[in-house]
Coordinates of C-alpha atoms and ligand atoms in Angstrom, one line a residue:
G1 CA -1.1 25.0 -3.5
E2 CA -0.9 28.0 -1.1
A3 CA -3.0 26.0 1.5
Y4 CA -0.8 23.0 1.1
R5 CA 2.4 25.1 1.7
K6 CA 0.9 26.5 4.9
I7 CA 0.2 23.3 6.2
D8 CA 3.6 21.8 5.2
A9 CA 5.3 24.9 6.9
E10 CA 3.4 24.2 10.2
I11 CA 4.1 20.6 10.3
C12 CA 7.9 21.4 9.9
R13 CA 7.8 24.1 12.3
E14 CA 5.2 23.2 15.0
M15 CA 4.4 19.6 14.8
L16 CA 7.7 17.7 13.7
P17 CA 10.1 18.9 16.9
N18 CA 7.4 17.7 19.2
L19 CA 6.8 14.1 17.8
P20 CA 8.2 11.0 19.1
K21 CA 11.0 10.0 16.6
E22 CA 12.4 6.4 15.9
K23 CA 15.0 5.0 13.4
G24 CA 13.3 4.5 10.0
W25 CA 13.6 1.2 8.0
I26 CA 13.5 3.2 4.6
T27 CA 13.7 6.6 5.4
E28 CA 16.2 8.1 8.0
H29 CA 13.5 8.4 10.7
L30 CA 9.8 7.6 11.4
V31 CA 7.7 10.0 13.9
Q32 CA 4.7 9.0 15.7
Y33 CA 1.7 10.9 14.8
K34 CA -1.7 10.0 16.4
G35 CA -0.1 6.7 17.6
V36 CA 0.9 6.0 13.9
W37 CA 4.7 5.7 12.8
L38 CA 5.0 7.8 9.7
T39 CA 7.8 8.9 7.5
P40 CA 8.2 12.7 8.0
T41 CA 9.0 13.4 4.5
Y42 CA 5.6 12.6 3.1
A43 CA 3.3 10.2 4.9
L44 CA 3.1 12.7 7.9
K45 CA 2.4 15.4 5.5
A46 CA -0.2 13.4 3.5
A47 CA -2.2 12.3 6.5
V48 CA -2.4 15.8 8.1
Q49 CA -3.1 17.5 4.6
L50 CA -5.7 14.7 3.6
Q51 CA -7.9 15.4 6.4
H52 CA -8.2 19.0 5.3
H53 CA -8.6 17.9 1.6
F54 CA -11.4 15.5 2.1
N55 CA -13.0 17.4 4.7
L56 CA -13.3 20.4 2.4
F57 CA -15.3 18.3 -0.3
Q58 CA -17.6 16.8 2.1
T59 CA -18.6 20.1 3.7
T60 CA -18.8 22.1 0.5
G61 CA -19.6 19.4 -2.1
S62 CA -17.6 21.5 -4.5
S63 CA -14.8 19.4 -5.5
T64 CA -14.2 16.8 -8.3
S65 CA -15.6 14.0 -6.1
A66 CA -18.9 15.6 -5.9
A67 CA -18.8 16.2 -9.8
R68 CA -18.3 12.3 -10.0
G69 CA -21.7 11.8 -8.6
L70 CA -21.9 8.6 -6.6
S71 CA -19.3 6.7 -8.5
P72 CA -17.1 4.6 -6.1
I73 CA -13.5 5.3 -5.3
C74 CA -11.8 2.2 -4.6
F75 CA -9.1 2.1 -2.3
L76 CA -6.6 -0.8 -2.0
A77 CA -5.2 -0.4 1.6
T78 CA -2.2 -2.3 3.0
I79 CA 0.6 -2.1 5.6
P80 CA 4.0 -2.1 3.6
K81 CA 5.2 -5.5 2.3
S82 CA 1.6 -7.3 2.7
G83 CA 0.8 -7.8 -1.1
T84 CA 0.3 -4.0 -2.6
T85 CA 2.0 -4.8 -5.6
W86 CA 0.1 -8.1 -6.5
L87 CA -3.3 -6.2 -5.5
R88 CA -2.5 -3.2 -7.4
A89 CA -2.3 -5.2 -10.5
L90 CA -5.2 -7.7 -9.5
M91 CA -7.5 -4.8 -9.0
F92 CA -6.4 -2.8 -12.1
A93 CA -6.7 -6.0 -14.1
T94 CA -10.2 -7.0 -12.8
L95 CA -11.8 -3.5 -12.8
N96 CA -10.7 -2.5 -16.1
R97 CA -11.3 -5.8 -18.1
S98 CA -13.9 -4.2 -20.4
L99 CA -11.2 -1.8 -21.4
Y100 CA -8.1 -4.3 -21.5
D101 CA -8.3 -7.9 -22.3
A102 CA -6.1 -9.9 -19.6
A103 CA -4.7 -12.0 -22.4
S104 CA -3.8 -9.1 -24.8
P105 CA -0.1 -8.6 -25.7
H106 CA -0.8 -4.7 -25.3
H107 CA -2.3 -5.0 -21.6
P108 CA -0.9 -1.8 -19.7
L109 CA 0.5 -4.1 -17.0
L110 CA 2.9 -5.7 -19.6
T111 CA 4.4 -2.1 -19.9
T112 CA 3.6 -0.2 -16.6
G113 CA 5.0 -0.9 -13.3
P114 CA 2.0 -1.9 -10.8
H115 CA 3.0 0.9 -8.9
D116 CA 2.3 3.3 -11.6
C117 CA -1.0 1.9 -12.5
F118 CA -3.0 4.3 -10.3
P119 CA -2.0 6.7 -7.8
F120 CA -0.9 6.4 -4.2
L121 CA -3.1 8.4 -2.0
E122 CA -0.5 9.7 -0.1
M123 CA 1.6 11.1 -2.9
D124 CA -1.5 11.9 -5.1
N125 CA -2.4 14.8 -2.8
M126 CA 1.2 16.4 -2.9
L127 CA 1.0 16.3 -7.0
E128 CA -2.3 18.2 -7.0
N129 CA -0.9 20.8 -4.7
H130 CA 2.7 21.2 -6.1
D131 CA 3.5 21.9 -9.7
H132 CA 5.7 19.1 -10.3
D133 CA 7.2 18.9 -13.7
D134 CA 8.7 16.0 -15.6
R135 CA 11.8 15.2 -13.7
D136 CA 15.3 14.1 -14.7
S137 CA 16.2 11.1 -12.9
G138 CA 20.0 11.8 -13.0
D139 CA 20.7 9.3 -15.8
G140 CA 19.5 11.5 -18.7
M141 CA 16.1 9.7 -18.4
I142 CA 12.9 12.0 -18.2
N143 CA 10.5 10.5 -16.0
N144 CA 6.9 11.1 -16.3
Y145 CA 4.0 9.7 -14.5
A146 CA 0.9 9.2 -16.4
P147 CA -1.1 6.2 -15.3
P148 CA -3.2 4.2 -17.9
T149 CA -6.8 5.0 -18.3
S150 CA -9.0 3.2 -15.6
T151 CA -12.9 2.8 -15.7
T152 CA -12.9 3.2 -11.8
Q153 CA -11.2 5.8 -9.6
L154 CA -8.5 3.8 -7.8
F155 CA -6.0 4.6 -5.0
A156 CA -3.5 2.8 -3.1
T157 CA -2.8 3.8 0.5
H158 CA -0.9 2.7 3.4
L159 CA -2.7 4.9 6.0
P160 CA -4.5 2.9 8.7
F161 CA -8.2 3.2 8.9
S162 CA -8.0 5.7 12.0
L163 CA -6.1 8.3 9.9
L164 CA -8.2 8.2 6.8
P165 CA -10.6 11.1 6.4
K166 CA -14.2 10.4 7.9
S167 CA -15.6 11.1 4.6
V168 CA -14.4 8.0 3.2
T169 CA -14.4 5.7 6.1
T170 CA -17.9 6.4 7.4
S171 CA -20.4 3.8 6.0
S172 CA -22.1 6.3 3.5
S173 CA -21.7 9.8 2.6
A174 CA -23.5 12.1 0.5
Y175 CA -20.6 12.9 -1.6
C176 CA -18.4 9.9 -1.6
V177 CA -18.9 6.3 -1.9
S178 CA -15.8 4.3 -1.3
K179 CA -14.9 0.8 -0.6
F180 CA -11.6 -0.6 0.5
V181 CA -9.8 -3.8 -0.2
Y182 CA -7.4 -4.6 2.6
V183 CA -4.8 -7.1 2.2
C184 CA -3.1 -8.6 5.2
R185 CA 0.0 -10.9 5.4
N186 CA 1.1 -12.9 8.0
P187 CA 3.5 -10.7 10.3
K188 CA 6.7 -12.9 10.2
D189 CA 6.9 -12.8 6.4
A190 CA 5.8 -9.2 6.2
F191 CA 8.6 -8.4 8.6
I192 CA 11.4 -10.3 6.5
S193 CA 9.9 -8.8 3.3
L194 CA 10.3 -5.1 4.8
W195 CA 13.7 -5.7 6.2
K196 CA 14.9 -7.1 2.9
F197 CA 13.4 -4.3 1.1
G198 CA 14.8 -1.6 3.3
N199 CA 18.3 -3.0 3.1
K200 CA 18.0 -2.5 -0.6
V201 CA 16.4 1.0 -0.8
K202 CA 17.8 2.8 2.4
P203 CA 21.1 3.1 1.2
V204 CA 20.1 4.4 -2.2
N205 CA 17.6 7.0 -0.7
T206 CA 19.5 8.2 2.3
G207 CA 23.1 7.2 2.1
L208 CA 22.7 5.5 5.5
A209 CA 23.4 2.0 6.4
P210 CA 20.7 -0.6 6.4
L211 CA 19.4 -2.2 9.7
S212 CA 20.6 -5.5 11.2
I213 CA 17.9 -7.9 11.6
E214 CA 18.2 -7.9 15.2
E215 CA 17.7 -4.0 15.1
A216 CA 14.7 -4.3 12.9
F217 CA 13.2 -7.0 15.0
E218 CA 13.3 -4.7 18.0
L219 CA 11.7 -2.0 16.1
F220 CA 9.0 -4.3 14.8
C221 CA 8.4 -5.6 18.2
R222 CA 8.0 -2.1 19.6
G223 CA 5.4 -1.2 17.1
V224 CA 7.8 1.0 14.9
Y225 CA 7.1 -0.1 11.4
P226 CA 5.9 2.1 8.6
Y227 CA 2.4 3.0 9.2
G228 CA 2.4 0.7 12.1
P229 CA 2.2 -0.6 14.9
Y230 CA 1.4 -3.6 12.5
W231 CA -1.2 -5.1 14.8
D232 CA -3.3 -1.7 15.1
H233 CA -3.1 -1.6 11.2
V234 CA -4.5 -4.9 10.5
L235 CA -7.0 -4.6 13.4
G236 CA -8.3 -1.4 12.6
F237 CA -9.2 -2.7 9.0
W238 CA -10.3 -5.9 10.3
K239 CA -13.0 -4.3 12.6
A240 CA -14.2 -2.2 9.9
S241 CA -14.6 -5.3 7.7
L242 CA -16.8 -6.9 10.4
E243 CA -18.8 -3.6 11.0
M244 CA -19.0 -2.5 7.4
P245 CA -18.8 -5.7 5.2
A246 CA -20.0 -3.9 2.1
K247 CA -17.4 -1.2 2.5
V248 CA -14.2 -3.1 3.6
L249 CA -13.2 -6.5 2.2
F250 CA -10.6 -8.2 4.2
L251 CA -8.3 -10.6 2.3
K252 CA -5.1 -12.5 3.1
Y253 CA -2.1 -12.8 1.0
E254 CA -1.7 -16.4 2.2
D255 CA -5.3 -17.3 1.1
L256 CA -4.8 -15.5 -2.2
R257 CA -1.6 -17.7 -2.8
K258 CA -3.5 -20.9 -1.9
E259 CA -6.8 -20.0 -3.8
P260 CA -6.2 -17.4 -6.2
S261 CA -9.4 -17.9 -8.3
A262 CA -11.9 -17.9 -5.4
N263 CA -10.4 -14.8 -4.0
V264 CA -10.2 -12.8 -7.3
K265 CA -13.9 -13.7 -7.8
R266 CA -14.6 -12.5 -4.4
L267 CA -12.6 -9.2 -5.1
A268 CA -14.5 -8.5 -8.4
E269 CA -17.8 -9.3 -6.9
F270 CA -17.2 -7.0 -3.8
L271 CA -16.1 -4.4 -6.1
G272 CA -19.4 -4.5 -8.1
Q273 CA -18.1 -6.2 -11.0
P274 CA -18.8 -10.0 -10.8
F275 CA -17.6 -12.3 -13.5
S276 CA -20.3 -13.5 -15.6
E277 CA -20.7 -17.1 -16.5
E278 CA -19.5 -16.3 -19.9
E279 CA -16.1 -14.8 -18.6
E280 CA -15.8 -17.7 -16.3
S281 CA -16.1 -20.3 -19.1
K282 CA -13.8 -18.5 -21.2
G283 CA -11.1 -18.4 -18.5
V284 CA -11.1 -14.7 -17.9
V285 CA -10.4 -15.1 -14.3
Q286 CA -7.3 -17.4 -14.9
Q287 CA -6.1 -15.1 -17.4
I288 CA -6.0 -12.2 -15.1
I289 CA -4.4 -14.5 -12.1
K290 CA -1.7 -15.5 -14.7
L291 CA -1.3 -11.9 -15.9
C292 CA -0.7 -10.8 -12.2
S293 CA 1.4 -13.6 -11.3
F294 CA 4.6 -13.1 -9.5
E295 CA 6.4 -15.1 -12.3
N296 CA 4.7 -13.1 -15.2
L297 CA 5.2 -9.8 -13.5
S298 CA 8.7 -10.1 -12.3
S299 CA 10.0 -11.2 -15.9
L300 CA 8.8 -8.2 -17.5
E301 CA 11.4 -5.9 -18.8
V302 CA 9.5 -2.8 -17.2
N303 CA 9.6 -4.7 -13.7
K304 CA 13.4 -5.7 -14.3
T305 CA 14.8 -2.5 -15.4
S306 CA 12.9 0.7 -14.4
M307 CA 12.1 2.5 -11.4
T308 CA 8.6 3.3 -10.3
Q309 CA 8.0 6.7 -11.9
Q310 CA 5.4 7.7 -9.4
Y311 CA 7.6 7.6 -6.2
F312 CA 10.1 9.6 -7.8
V313 CA 8.1 12.1 -9.8
K314 CA 6.1 13.0 -6.8
A315 CA 8.3 12.6 -3.7
N316 CA 12.0 12.1 -5.5
I317 CA 12.3 8.6 -3.9
V318 CA 14.0 5.8 -5.9
F319 CA 12.3 2.6 -5.7
E320 CA 13.2 0.1 -8.6
N321 CA 10.1 -1.7 -9.8
G322 CA 12.1 -4.8 -9.3
D323 CA 12.6 -3.8 -5.5
F324 CA 8.9 -4.9 -5.2
F325 CA 9.6 -8.6 -6.4
R326 CA 11.7 -10.6 -4.2
K327 CA 10.2 -14.3 -3.5
G328 CA 6.8 -14.0 -3.4
Q329 CA 6.5 -17.0 -1.2
V330 CA 4.4 -17.9 2.1
G331 CA 6.8 -19.0 5.0
D332 CA 10.1 -17.4 4.0
W333 CA 10.6 -16.2 7.5
K334 CA 11.7 -19.7 8.7
N335 CA 15.0 -18.9 6.6
F336 CA 15.7 -16.2 8.7
F337 CA 13.9 -16.4 12.2
T338 CA 15.8 -17.8 15.1
D339 CA 13.9 -19.9 17.8
D340 CA 13.7 -17.1 20.1
M341 CA 12.4 -14.5 17.4
A342 CA 9.6 -16.8 16.4
K343 CA 8.6 -17.5 19.9
R344 CA 8.5 -13.7 20.8
M345 CA 6.6 -12.8 17.6
D346 CA 4.1 -15.6 18.5
Q347 CA 3.7 -14.2 22.1
I348 CA 3.0 -10.7 20.3
I349 CA 0.6 -12.3 17.9
D350 CA -1.1 -13.9 20.8
E351 CA -1.3 -11.0 23.0
R352 CA -2.5 -8.6 20.1
F353 CA -4.8 -10.6 18.1
S354 CA -6.5 -13.0 20.8
G355 CA -10.2 -12.5 20.8
S356 CA -10.1 -10.6 17.5
G357 CA -11.1 -13.9 15.5
L358 CA -7.7 -13.3 13.4
T359 CA -5.1 -16.1 13.3
F360 CA -1.8 -16.3 11.5
Ligands
A3P401 P1 8.7 -11.0 -0.4 O1 9.5 -10.1 0.1 O2 8.4 -11.9 0.8 O3 8.9 -11.7 -1.5 P2 4.3 -5.2 -1.2 O4 3.8 -5.4 -2.6 O5 3.3 -4.9 -0.4 O6 5.4 -3.9 -1.2 O7 4.9 -6.5 -0.6 C1 6.0 -7.1 -1.4 C2 5.8 -8.7 -1.2 O8 5.0 -9.1 -2.3 C3 7.3 -9.1 -1.7 O9 7.3 -10.4 -0.8 C4 7.1 -9.5 -3.2 O10 8.0 -10.5 -3.6 C5 5.7 -10.0 -3.2 N1 4.8 -9.9 -4.3 C6 5.2 -8.9 -5.3 N2 4.5 -9.1 -6.4 C7 3.8 -10.3 -6.3 C8 2.9 -11.0 -7.0 N3 2.4 -10.8 -8.2 N4 2.3 -12.2 -6.3 C9 2.8 -12.6 -5.3 N5 3.8 -12.1 -4.2 C10 4.1 -10.8 -4.9

């Protein structure tokens, strides 16, 4: 607690005033730290603090992670609006299928929003170090964040590979075995998805007006996107997946849409829990896909009427579970982009991704 407050104070006093600042999509501002655009309210603090936290246990080996022995920590990494909600559900359901039958009417995903199924790395740190109690959301409802039991330690993160602690990104560490599932989405759809999401949540959280599409597009093209630039985020994990294929699995939202079954099998295998022949013949893969489908999740009461507990309890941010389900389609950008926008985005994609082997 004390160490956290010290870092917190230092960031506010010494670091913040000197960082480049731009208009935010969700928060009032984004600030640029080590080349990455972060919300000053929690992402910046988390990035700085995480480096201390994870390094600490790597050098002393005295934290809970060492106590866990070598059981892997599984990270879901995304840049916002690339399929975080979907993959949270898929990872949780897949890795916990020995605990919870995907076809059961009591599956935790039927009553818990995907964002409350396991912690968000950037905020988990805050909870450990602040003594947050149950919070009153203002409508008399007491909010409490208690994720369902999981067989595997899971975290979601938006931090780029470059800002994650070395103890979890290097190929092997004596104290920590970690794996990353990265999901990437075509930038045009991600852009529209974030613009739409920001329009909903920015006014609620800041009282400020949403961004016009032109304003948002300019920010995107200059790299000002939460945890962006978009291309740096994607390329960071893409390169890591090529260099360390056993550590980083690189998936695409569009592929998951087209071939859910093949991709969920890849996911399970990568995470060390391949589906058995018996499971496959019993239709377990299909059950998980159905449970986590846009149609199913978005129609659940919890995802229609509740806000995410984690964001509110840990960082006082109001996101409705329903805000994370909009259309869930590939190619919705075509309904919003002008020809000029499409041309400019294609040019950026060309410049930034050519030679990488990645195409959109
Ligand atoms: P759209 O805004 O294009 O509809 P994230 O979860 O990273 O915040 O991304 C949100 C995007 O994923 C939204 O895209 C949302 O509709 C879509 N999405 C949410 N749940 C999904 C699911 N189960 N299957 C497919 N897409 C989903």
